[in-house]
mmCIF file of C-alpha atoms in Angstrom:
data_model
loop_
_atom_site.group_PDB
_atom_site.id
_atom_site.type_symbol
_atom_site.label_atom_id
_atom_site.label_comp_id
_atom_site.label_asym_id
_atom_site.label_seq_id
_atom_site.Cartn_x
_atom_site.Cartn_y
_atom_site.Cartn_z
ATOM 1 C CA UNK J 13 100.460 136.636 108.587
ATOM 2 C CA UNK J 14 96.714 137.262 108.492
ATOM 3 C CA UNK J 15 96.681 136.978 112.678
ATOM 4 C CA UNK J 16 99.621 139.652 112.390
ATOM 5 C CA UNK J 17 98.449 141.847 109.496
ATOM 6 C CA UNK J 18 95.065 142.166 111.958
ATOM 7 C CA UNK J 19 92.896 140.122 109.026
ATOM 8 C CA UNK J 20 91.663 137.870 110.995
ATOM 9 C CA UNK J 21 91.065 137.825 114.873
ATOM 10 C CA UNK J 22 92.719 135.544 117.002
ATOM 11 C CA UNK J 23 90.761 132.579 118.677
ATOM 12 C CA UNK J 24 93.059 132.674 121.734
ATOM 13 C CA UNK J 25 95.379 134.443 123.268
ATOM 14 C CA UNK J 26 96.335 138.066 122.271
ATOM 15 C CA UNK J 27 97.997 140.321 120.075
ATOM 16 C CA UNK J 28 100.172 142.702 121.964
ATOM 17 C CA UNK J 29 101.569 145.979 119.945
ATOM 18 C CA UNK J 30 103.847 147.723 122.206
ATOM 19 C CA UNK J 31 102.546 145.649 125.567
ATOM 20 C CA UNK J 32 98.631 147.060 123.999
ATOM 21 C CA UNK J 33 96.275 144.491 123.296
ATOM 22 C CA UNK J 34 95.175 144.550 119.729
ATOM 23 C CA UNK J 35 91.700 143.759 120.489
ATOM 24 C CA UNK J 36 89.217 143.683 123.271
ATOM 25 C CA UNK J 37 89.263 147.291 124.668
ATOM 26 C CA UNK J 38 86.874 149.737 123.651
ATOM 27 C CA UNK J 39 89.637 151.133 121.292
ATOM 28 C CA UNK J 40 90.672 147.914 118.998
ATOM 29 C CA UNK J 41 88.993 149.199 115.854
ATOM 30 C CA UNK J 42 91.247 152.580 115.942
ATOM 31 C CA UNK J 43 94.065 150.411 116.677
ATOM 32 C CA UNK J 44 93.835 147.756 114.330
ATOM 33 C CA UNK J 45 93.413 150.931 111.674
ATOM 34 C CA UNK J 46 97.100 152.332 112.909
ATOM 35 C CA UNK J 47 98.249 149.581 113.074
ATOM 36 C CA UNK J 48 97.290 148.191 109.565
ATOM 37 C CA UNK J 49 98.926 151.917 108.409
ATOM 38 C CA UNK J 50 102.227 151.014 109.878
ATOM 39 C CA UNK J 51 102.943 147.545 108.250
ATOM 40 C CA UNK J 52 103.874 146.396 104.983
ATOM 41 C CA UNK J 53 102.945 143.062 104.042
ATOM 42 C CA UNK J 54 104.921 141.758 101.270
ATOM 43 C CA UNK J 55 104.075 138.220 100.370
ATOM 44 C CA UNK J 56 105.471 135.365 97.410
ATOM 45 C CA UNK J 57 102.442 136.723 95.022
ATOM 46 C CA UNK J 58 101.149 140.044 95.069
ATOM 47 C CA UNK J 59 98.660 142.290 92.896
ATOM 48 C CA UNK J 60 99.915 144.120 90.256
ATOM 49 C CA UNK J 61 98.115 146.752 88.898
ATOM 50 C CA UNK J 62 97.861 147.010 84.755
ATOM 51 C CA UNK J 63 99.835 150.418 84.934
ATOM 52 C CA UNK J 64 103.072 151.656 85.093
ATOM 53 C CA UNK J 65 105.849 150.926 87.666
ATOM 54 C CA UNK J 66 106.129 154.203 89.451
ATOM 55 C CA UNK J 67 101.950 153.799 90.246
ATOM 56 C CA UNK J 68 102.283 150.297 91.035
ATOM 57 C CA UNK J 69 104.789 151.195 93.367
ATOM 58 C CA UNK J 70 102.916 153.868 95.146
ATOM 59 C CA UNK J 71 99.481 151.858 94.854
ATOM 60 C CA UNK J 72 96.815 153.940 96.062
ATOM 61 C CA UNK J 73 98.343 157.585 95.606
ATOM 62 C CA UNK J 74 97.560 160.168 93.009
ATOM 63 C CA UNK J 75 99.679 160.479 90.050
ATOM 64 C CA UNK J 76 100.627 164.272 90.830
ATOM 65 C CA UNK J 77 101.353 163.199 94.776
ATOM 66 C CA UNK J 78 104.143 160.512 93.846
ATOM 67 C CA UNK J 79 107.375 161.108 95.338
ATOM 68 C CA UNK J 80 109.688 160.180 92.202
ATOM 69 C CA UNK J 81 112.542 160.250 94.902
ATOM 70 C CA UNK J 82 111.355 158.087 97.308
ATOM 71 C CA UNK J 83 110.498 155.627 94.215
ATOM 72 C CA UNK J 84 114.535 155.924 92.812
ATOM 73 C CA UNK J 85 115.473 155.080 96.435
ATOM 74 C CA UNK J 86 112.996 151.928 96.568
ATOM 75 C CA UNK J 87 113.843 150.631 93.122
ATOM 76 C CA UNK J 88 117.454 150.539 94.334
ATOM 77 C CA UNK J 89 116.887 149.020 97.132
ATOM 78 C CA UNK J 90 114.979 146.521 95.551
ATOM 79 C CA UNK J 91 117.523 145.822 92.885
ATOM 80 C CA UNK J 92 114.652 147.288 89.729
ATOM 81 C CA UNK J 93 116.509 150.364 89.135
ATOM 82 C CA UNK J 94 119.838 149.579 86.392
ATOM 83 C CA UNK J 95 116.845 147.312 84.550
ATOM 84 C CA UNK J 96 114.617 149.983 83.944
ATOM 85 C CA UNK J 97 117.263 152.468 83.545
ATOM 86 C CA UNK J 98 117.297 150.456 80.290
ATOM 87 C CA UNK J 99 113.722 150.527 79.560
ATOM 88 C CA UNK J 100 112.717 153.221 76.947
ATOM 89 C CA UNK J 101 109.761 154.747 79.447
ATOM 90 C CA UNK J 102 111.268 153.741 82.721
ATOM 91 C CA UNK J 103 109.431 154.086 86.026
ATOM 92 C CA UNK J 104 106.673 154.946 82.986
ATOM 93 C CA UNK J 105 107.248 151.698 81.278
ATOM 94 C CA UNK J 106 103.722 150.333 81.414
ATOM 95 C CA UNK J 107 103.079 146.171 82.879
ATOM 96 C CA UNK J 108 100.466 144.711 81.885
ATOM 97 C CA UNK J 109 97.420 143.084 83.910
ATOM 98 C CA UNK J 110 99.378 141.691 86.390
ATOM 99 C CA UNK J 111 103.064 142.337 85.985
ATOM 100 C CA UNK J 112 102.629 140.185 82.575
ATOM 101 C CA UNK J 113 105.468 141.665 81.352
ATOM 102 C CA UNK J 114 107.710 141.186 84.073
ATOM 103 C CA UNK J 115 109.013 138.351 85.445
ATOM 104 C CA UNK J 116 108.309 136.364 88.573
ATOM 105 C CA UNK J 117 111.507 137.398 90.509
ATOM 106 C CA UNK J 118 111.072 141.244 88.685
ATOM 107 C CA UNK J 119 107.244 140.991 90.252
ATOM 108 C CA UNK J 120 108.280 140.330 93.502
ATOM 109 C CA UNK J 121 111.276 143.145 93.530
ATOM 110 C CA UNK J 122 108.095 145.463 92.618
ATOM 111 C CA UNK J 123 106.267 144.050 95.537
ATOM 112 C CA UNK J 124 109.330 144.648 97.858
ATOM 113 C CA UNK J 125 109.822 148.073 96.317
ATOM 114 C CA UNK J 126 105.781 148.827 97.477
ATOM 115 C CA UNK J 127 106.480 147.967 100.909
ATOM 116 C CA UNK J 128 109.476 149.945 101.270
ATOM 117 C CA UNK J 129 107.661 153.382 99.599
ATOM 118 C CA UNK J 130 105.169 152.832 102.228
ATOM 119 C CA UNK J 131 107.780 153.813 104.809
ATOM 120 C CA UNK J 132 105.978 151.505 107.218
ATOM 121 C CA UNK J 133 107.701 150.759 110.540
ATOM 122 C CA UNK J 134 106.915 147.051 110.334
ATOM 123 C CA UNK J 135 107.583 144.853 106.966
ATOM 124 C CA UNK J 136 106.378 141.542 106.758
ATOM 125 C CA UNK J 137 108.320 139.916 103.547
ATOM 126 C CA UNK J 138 106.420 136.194 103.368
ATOM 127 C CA UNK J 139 108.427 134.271 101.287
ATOM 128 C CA UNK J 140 109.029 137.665 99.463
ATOM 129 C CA UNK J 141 112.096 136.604 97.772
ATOM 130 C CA UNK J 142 111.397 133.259 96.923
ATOM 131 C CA UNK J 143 111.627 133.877 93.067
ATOM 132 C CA UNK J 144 114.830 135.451 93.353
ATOM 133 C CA UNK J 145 118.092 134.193 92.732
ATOM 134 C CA UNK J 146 120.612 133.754 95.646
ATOM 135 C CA UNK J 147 122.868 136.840 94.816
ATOM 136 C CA UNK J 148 119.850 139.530 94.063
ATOM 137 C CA UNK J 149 118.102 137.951 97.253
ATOM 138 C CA UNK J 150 121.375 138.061 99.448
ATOM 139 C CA UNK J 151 121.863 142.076 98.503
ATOM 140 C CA UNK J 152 118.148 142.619 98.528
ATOM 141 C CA UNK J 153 117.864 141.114 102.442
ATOM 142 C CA UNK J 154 121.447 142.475 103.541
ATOM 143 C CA UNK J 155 120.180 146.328 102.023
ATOM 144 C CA UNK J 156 116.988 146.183 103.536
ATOM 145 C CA UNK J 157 118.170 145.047 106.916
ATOM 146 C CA UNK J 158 120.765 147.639 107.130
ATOM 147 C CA UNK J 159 118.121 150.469 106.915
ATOM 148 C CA UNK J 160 117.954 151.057 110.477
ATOM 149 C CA UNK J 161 116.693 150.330 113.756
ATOM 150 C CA UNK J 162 113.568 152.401 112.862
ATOM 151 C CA UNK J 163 111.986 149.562 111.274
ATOM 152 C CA UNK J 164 110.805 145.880 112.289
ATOM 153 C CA UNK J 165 111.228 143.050 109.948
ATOM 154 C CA UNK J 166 109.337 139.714 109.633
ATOM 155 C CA UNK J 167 111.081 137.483 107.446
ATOM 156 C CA UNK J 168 109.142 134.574 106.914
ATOM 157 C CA UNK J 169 110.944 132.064 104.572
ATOM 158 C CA UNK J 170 112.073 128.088 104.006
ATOM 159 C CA UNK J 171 115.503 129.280 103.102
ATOM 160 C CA UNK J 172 118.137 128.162 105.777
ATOM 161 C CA UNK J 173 120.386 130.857 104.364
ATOM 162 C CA UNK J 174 118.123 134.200 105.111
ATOM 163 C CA UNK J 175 118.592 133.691 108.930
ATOM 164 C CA UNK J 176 121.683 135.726 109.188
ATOM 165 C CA UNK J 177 119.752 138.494 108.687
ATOM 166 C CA UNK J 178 117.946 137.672 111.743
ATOM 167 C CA UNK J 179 118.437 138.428 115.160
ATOM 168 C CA UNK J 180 115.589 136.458 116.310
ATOM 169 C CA UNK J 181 114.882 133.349 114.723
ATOM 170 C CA UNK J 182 111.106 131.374 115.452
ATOM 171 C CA UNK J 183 110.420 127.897 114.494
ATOM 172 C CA UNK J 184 106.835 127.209 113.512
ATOM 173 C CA UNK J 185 105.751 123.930 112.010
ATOM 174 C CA UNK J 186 102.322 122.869 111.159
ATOM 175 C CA UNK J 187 101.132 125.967 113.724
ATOM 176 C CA UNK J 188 103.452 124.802 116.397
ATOM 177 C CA UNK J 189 106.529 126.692 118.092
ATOM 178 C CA UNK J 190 109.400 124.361 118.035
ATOM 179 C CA UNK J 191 111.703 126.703 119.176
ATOM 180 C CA UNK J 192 113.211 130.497 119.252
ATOM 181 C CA UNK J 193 116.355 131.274 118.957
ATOM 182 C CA UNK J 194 117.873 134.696 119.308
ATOM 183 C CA UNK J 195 121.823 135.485 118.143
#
């Protein structure tokens, strides 16, 4: 993830967006910026923010610039919405220093909620569900992959079950390719 995410730089080999090396031109720190714009990395633990949902979903933007209709759309896609439909404040209801008042699988629904406000065109989800339960994963994964064609979607996971949502499935163990399979 860090290799893909443009974190770290590669020892060998390259990094090809769109057949365009990543690095080694004379334009790789403008790329690596784009490039960083245009993915969402959703991982198993993620910062929360001691604020309220709605700013914890749009990390980073002004109050007064939140789209509260991108963040309904998000929270249903990431399965948060009928739970804090029932929450006195709502997208208000306030956190705590690091979702403290959520829990795990509710944390990582917030997390999958961020990456999908970004409106990124590449979403890494690293073991992004793991705290879920096999239903609210299973809706979450089959709703997110049925956004479109617009978007490209890294699913890295341990779960034999989460391949069907892929149409290209790589084998990696102990930083070796074992194998790629595409359906």
């Amino acid at each position: 993830t860090d290799l893909i995410t443009g974190l770290i730089v590669p020892t060998s080999g390259q990094i090809l967006i769109n057949n365009v090396p990543l690095y080694n031109n004379e334009n790789s720190d403008k790329l690596i910026r784009i490039w960083r714009k245009n993915i969402s990395l959703v991982s198993q633990n993620t910062y929360l923010a001691d604020s309220s949902i709605k700013e914890n979903i749009a990390l980073g933007i002004e109050k007064k610039n939140i789209n509260l209709k991108k963040i309904k759309k998000v929270l249903k896609l990431a399965k948060l919405y009928d739970f804090l439909n029932s929450k006195k404040y709502g997208i208000d209801t306030l956190i705590g220093e690091n979702g403290v008042s959520l829990s795990g699988g509710q944390c990582q629904r917030l997390s999958i909620a961020r990456g999908l406000y970004k409106d990124s065109s590449f979403i890494l989800l690293d073991e992004a569900t793991s705290s879920l339960d096999n239903n609210t994963e299973e809706q979450i994964l089959n709703d997110i992959t049925s956004i479109g064609n617009d978007i490209t979607i890294i699913l890295i996971t341990h779960r034999e079950s989460n391949l069907k949502y892929c149409n290209k499935v790589i084998r990696i163990n102990r930083g070796k390719l074992l194998e790629i399979k595409t359906f």
